[in-house]
Amino acid sequence: MAPDTRIYRYLALVSHIALLSWVTIWHFVLAPEAGYSVLFILLIYVLPLVLPLKGVIQGKPYTHAWANFIIMFYLIHGFTIAYASEAERWYAIIEIILSTTMFVGCSIFARKRGRELGQGLKKMKVEMQEERERFQRSK
């Protein structure tokens, strides 16, 4: 693994673990008066971050790529709380920062590591040429 790829892997990993820890601390320790049940917090806030954790720890590029879809929930949640709740604004800003760093780390790591492993996406013109050739052979 290239050194710069490894940096983005660690950025993704550290920010993932930090975000998981932060969300747990925020909802169970800092603001438990929100009135949500423990099961609700675990299912909605904690479980989505736990699902890709094994693949992120193992450094799988595919897991890093699809983890970005999950991160969007936390980014939107952070912006919503930062706008709507003055009492929890700083908690939300921390969530936004951690979500953003995880998104950047996961995106760049997935791209770089995927290329190193030969798993990158083909360019559209190459894909179209191959499709044309398959079509011509089938006639």
mmCIF file of C-alpha atoms in Angstrom:
data_model
loop_
_atom_site.group_PDB
_atom_site.id
_atom_site.type_symbol
_atom_site.label_atom_id
_atom_site.label_comp_id
_atom_site.label_asym_id
_atom_site.label_seq_id
_atom_site.Cartn_x
_atom_site.Cartn_y
_atom_site.Cartn_z
ATOM 1 C CA MET A 1 0.000 0.000 0.000
ATOM 2 C CA ALA A 2 1.359 3.406 -0.964
ATOM 3 C CA PRO A 3 2.199 5.779 1.911
ATOM 4 C CA ASP A 4 -0.368 8.404 0.879
ATOM 5 C CA THR A 5 -3.043 5.704 0.569
ATOM 6 C CA ARG A 6 -2.192 4.546 4.085
ATOM 7 C CA ILE A 7 -2.632 8.102 5.404
ATOM 8 C CA TYR A 8 -6.177 8.259 4.022
ATOM 9 C CA ARG A 9 -6.925 4.808 5.397
ATOM 10 C CA TYR A 10 -5.918 5.942 8.866
ATOM 11 C CA LEU A 11 -7.855 9.198 8.459
ATOM 12 C CA ALA A 12 -10.974 7.188 7.610
ATOM 13 C CA LEU A 13 -10.402 4.696 10.411
ATOM 14 C CA VAL A 14 -9.651 7.226 13.139
ATOM 15 C CA SER A 15 -12.523 9.510 12.183
ATOM 16 C CA HIS A 16 -14.894 6.516 11.950
ATOM 17 C CA ILE A 17 -14.041 5.369 15.458
ATOM 18 C CA ALA A 18 -14.135 8.966 16.723
ATOM 19 C CA LEU A 19 -17.555 9.551 15.135
ATOM 20 C CA LEU A 20 -18.920 6.317 16.600
ATOM 21 C CA SER A 21 -17.580 7.300 20.026
ATOM 22 C CA TRP A 22 -18.826 10.876 19.699
ATOM 23 C CA VAL A 23 -22.366 9.904 18.707
ATOM 24 C CA THR A 24 -22.536 7.449 21.597
ATOM 25 C CA ILE A 25 -21.208 9.960 24.139
ATOM 26 C CA TRP A 26 -23.436 12.737 22.798
ATOM 27 C CA HIS A 27 -26.681 10.794 22.992
ATOM 28 C CA PHE A 28 -26.026 8.793 26.163
ATOM 29 C CA VAL A 29 -23.943 11.177 28.293
ATOM 30 C CA LEU A 30 -24.110 14.791 27.126
ATOM 31 C CA ALA A 31 -27.750 15.052 26.033
ATOM 32 C CA PRO A 32 -29.714 12.094 27.417
ATOM 33 C CA GLU A 33 -32.703 14.355 28.131
ATOM 34 C CA ALA A 34 -33.757 14.289 24.467
ATOM 35 C CA GLY A 35 -36.310 11.634 25.389
ATOM 36 C CA TYR A 36 -35.213 8.911 22.970
ATOM 37 C CA SER A 37 -35.186 5.325 24.150
ATOM 38 C CA VAL A 38 -31.929 3.420 24.355
ATOM 39 C CA LEU A 39 -33.098 1.054 21.614
ATOM 40 C CA PHE A 40 -33.906 3.978 19.302
ATOM 41 C CA ILE A 41 -30.477 5.548 19.823
ATOM 42 C CA LEU A 42 -28.723 2.224 19.242
ATOM 43 C CA LEU A 43 -30.690 1.421 16.074
ATOM 44 C CA ILE A 44 -30.705 4.871 14.467
ATOM 45 C CA TYR A 45 -27.461 6.480 15.609
ATOM 46 C CA VAL A 46 -25.023 3.718 16.589
ATOM 47 C CA LEU A 47 -25.825 0.644 14.452
ATOM 48 C CA PRO A 48 -25.288 2.312 11.042
ATOM 49 C CA LEU A 49 -21.724 3.177 12.082
ATOM 50 C CA VAL A 50 -21.070 -0.314 13.420
ATOM 51 C CA LEU A 51 -22.094 -2.058 10.170
ATOM 52 C CA PRO A 52 -19.085 -0.989 8.042
ATOM 53 C CA LEU A 53 -16.621 -0.977 10.953
ATOM 54 C CA LYS A 54 -15.150 -4.441 10.262
ATOM 55 C CA GLY A 55 -14.443 -3.626 6.604
ATOM 56 C CA VAL A 56 -12.975 -0.243 7.479
ATOM 57 C CA ILE A 57 -10.700 -1.849 10.060
ATOM 58 C CA GLN A 58 -9.635 -4.455 7.481
ATOM 59 C CA GLY A 59 -8.972 -1.719 4.899
ATOM 60 C CA LYS A 60 -11.398 -2.913 2.227
ATOM 61 C CA PRO A 61 -11.879 -0.251 -0.470
ATOM 62 C CA TYR A 62 -15.424 -1.358 -1.314
ATOM 63 C CA THR A 63 -16.533 -0.960 2.305
ATOM 64 C CA HIS A 64 -14.957 2.497 2.440
ATOM 65 C CA ALA A 65 -16.886 3.462 -0.680
ATOM 66 C CA TRP A 66 -20.320 2.387 0.546
ATOM 67 C CA ALA A 67 -19.665 3.712 4.072
ATOM 68 C CA ASN A 68 -19.888 7.172 2.502
ATOM 69 C CA PHE A 69 -23.613 6.653 1.950
ATOM 70 C CA ILE A 70 -24.029 6.054 5.678
ATOM 71 C CA ILE A 71 -21.917 9.100 6.529
ATOM 72 C CA MET A 72 -24.309 11.368 4.652
ATOM 73 C CA PHE A 73 -26.947 10.681 7.328
ATOM 74 C CA TYR A 74 -24.607 11.972 10.041
ATOM 75 C CA LEU A 75 -23.608 14.983 7.983
ATOM 76 C CA ILE A 76 -27.248 15.923 7.384
ATOM 77 C CA HIS A 77 -28.073 15.252 11.032
ATOM 78 C CA GLY A 78 -25.222 17.502 12.141
ATOM 79 C CA PHE A 79 -26.271 20.372 9.875
ATOM 80 C CA THR A 80 -29.903 20.027 10.963
ATOM 81 C CA ILE A 81 -29.082 20.080 14.678
ATOM 82 C CA ALA A 82 -26.572 22.916 14.241
ATOM 83 C CA TYR A 83 -29.299 24.984 12.588
ATOM 84 C CA ALA A 84 -32.249 23.989 14.760
ATOM 85 C CA SER A 85 -30.892 23.531 18.277
ATOM 86 C CA GLU A 86 -28.752 26.219 19.816
ATOM 87 C CA ALA A 87 -28.187 24.088 22.934
ATOM 88 C CA GLU A 88 -26.580 21.284 20.924
ATOM 89 C CA ARG A 89 -24.929 23.359 18.204
ATOM 90 C CA TRP A 90 -21.340 22.595 19.265
ATOM 91 C CA TYR A 91 -22.076 18.889 19.535
ATOM 92 C CA ALA A 92 -23.403 19.025 15.982
ATOM 93 C CA ILE A 93 -20.374 20.944 14.718
ATOM 94 C CA ILE A 94 -18.121 18.194 16.071
ATOM 95 C CA GLU A 95 -20.312 15.635 14.296
ATOM 96 C CA ILE A 96 -20.026 17.627 11.048
ATOM 97 C CA ILE A 97 -16.220 17.793 11.322
ATOM 98 C CA LEU A 98 -15.881 14.074 12.054
ATOM 99 C CA SER A 99 -18.325 13.153 9.283
ATOM 100 C CA THR A 100 -16.473 15.316 6.795
ATOM 101 C CA THR A 101 -13.065 13.896 7.678
ATOM 102 C CA MET A 102 -14.424 10.365 7.468
ATOM 103 C CA PHE A 103 -16.027 11.111 4.096
ATOM 104 C CA VAL A 104 -12.780 12.524 2.712
ATOM 105 C CA GLY A 105 -10.701 9.668 4.119
ATOM 106 C CA CYS A 106 -13.060 6.967 2.852
ATOM 107 C CA SER A 107 -13.479 8.523 -0.586
ATOM 108 C CA ILE A 108 -9.825 9.040 -1.312
ATOM 109 C CA PHE A 109 -8.765 5.727 0.219
ATOM 110 C CA ALA A 110 -11.351 3.784 -1.795
ATOM 111 C CA ARG A 111 -10.235 5.472 -4.992
ATOM 112 C CA LYS A 112 -6.485 5.093 -4.435
ATOM 113 C CA ARG A 113 -6.594 1.569 -3.035
ATOM 114 C CA GLY A 114 -9.052 0.451 -5.709
ATOM 115 C CA ARG A 115 -6.631 1.655 -8.377
ATOM 116 C CA GLU A 116 -3.720 -0.078 -6.657
ATOM 117 C CA LEU A 117 -5.680 -3.336 -6.698
ATOM 118 C CA GLY A 118 -6.875 -2.829 -10.268
ATOM 119 C CA GLN A 119 -10.500 -2.384 -9.235
ATOM 120 C CA GLY A 120 -11.037 1.095 -10.645
ATOM 121 C CA LEU A 121 -13.949 2.007 -12.866
ATOM 122 C CA LYS A 122 -13.383 2.057 -16.579
ATOM 123 C CA LYS A 123 -13.656 5.297 -18.502
ATOM 124 C CA MET A 124 -16.949 5.726 -20.299
ATOM 125 C CA LYS A 125 -15.388 5.660 -23.783
ATOM 126 C CA VAL A 126 -13.660 2.344 -23.008
ATOM 127 C CA GLU A 127 -16.889 0.907 -21.642
ATOM 128 C CA MET A 128 -18.834 2.065 -24.726
ATOM 129 C CA GLN A 129 -16.207 0.594 -27.083
ATOM 130 C CA GLU A 130 -16.396 -2.778 -25.337
ATOM 131 C CA GLU A 131 -20.185 -2.677 -25.500
ATOM 132 C CA ARG A 132 -20.061 -1.900 -29.243
ATOM 133 C CA GLU A 133 -17.681 -4.803 -29.829
ATOM 134 C CA ARG A 134 -19.933 -7.219 -27.905
ATOM 135 C CA PHE A 135 -22.930 -6.014 -29.905
ATOM 136 C CA GLN A 136 -21.085 -6.417 -33.217
ATOM 137 C CA ARG A 137 -19.999 -9.982 -32.336
ATOM 138 C CA SER A 138 -23.536 -10.994 -31.400
ATOM 139 C CA LYS A 139 -24.892 -10.084 -34.867
#
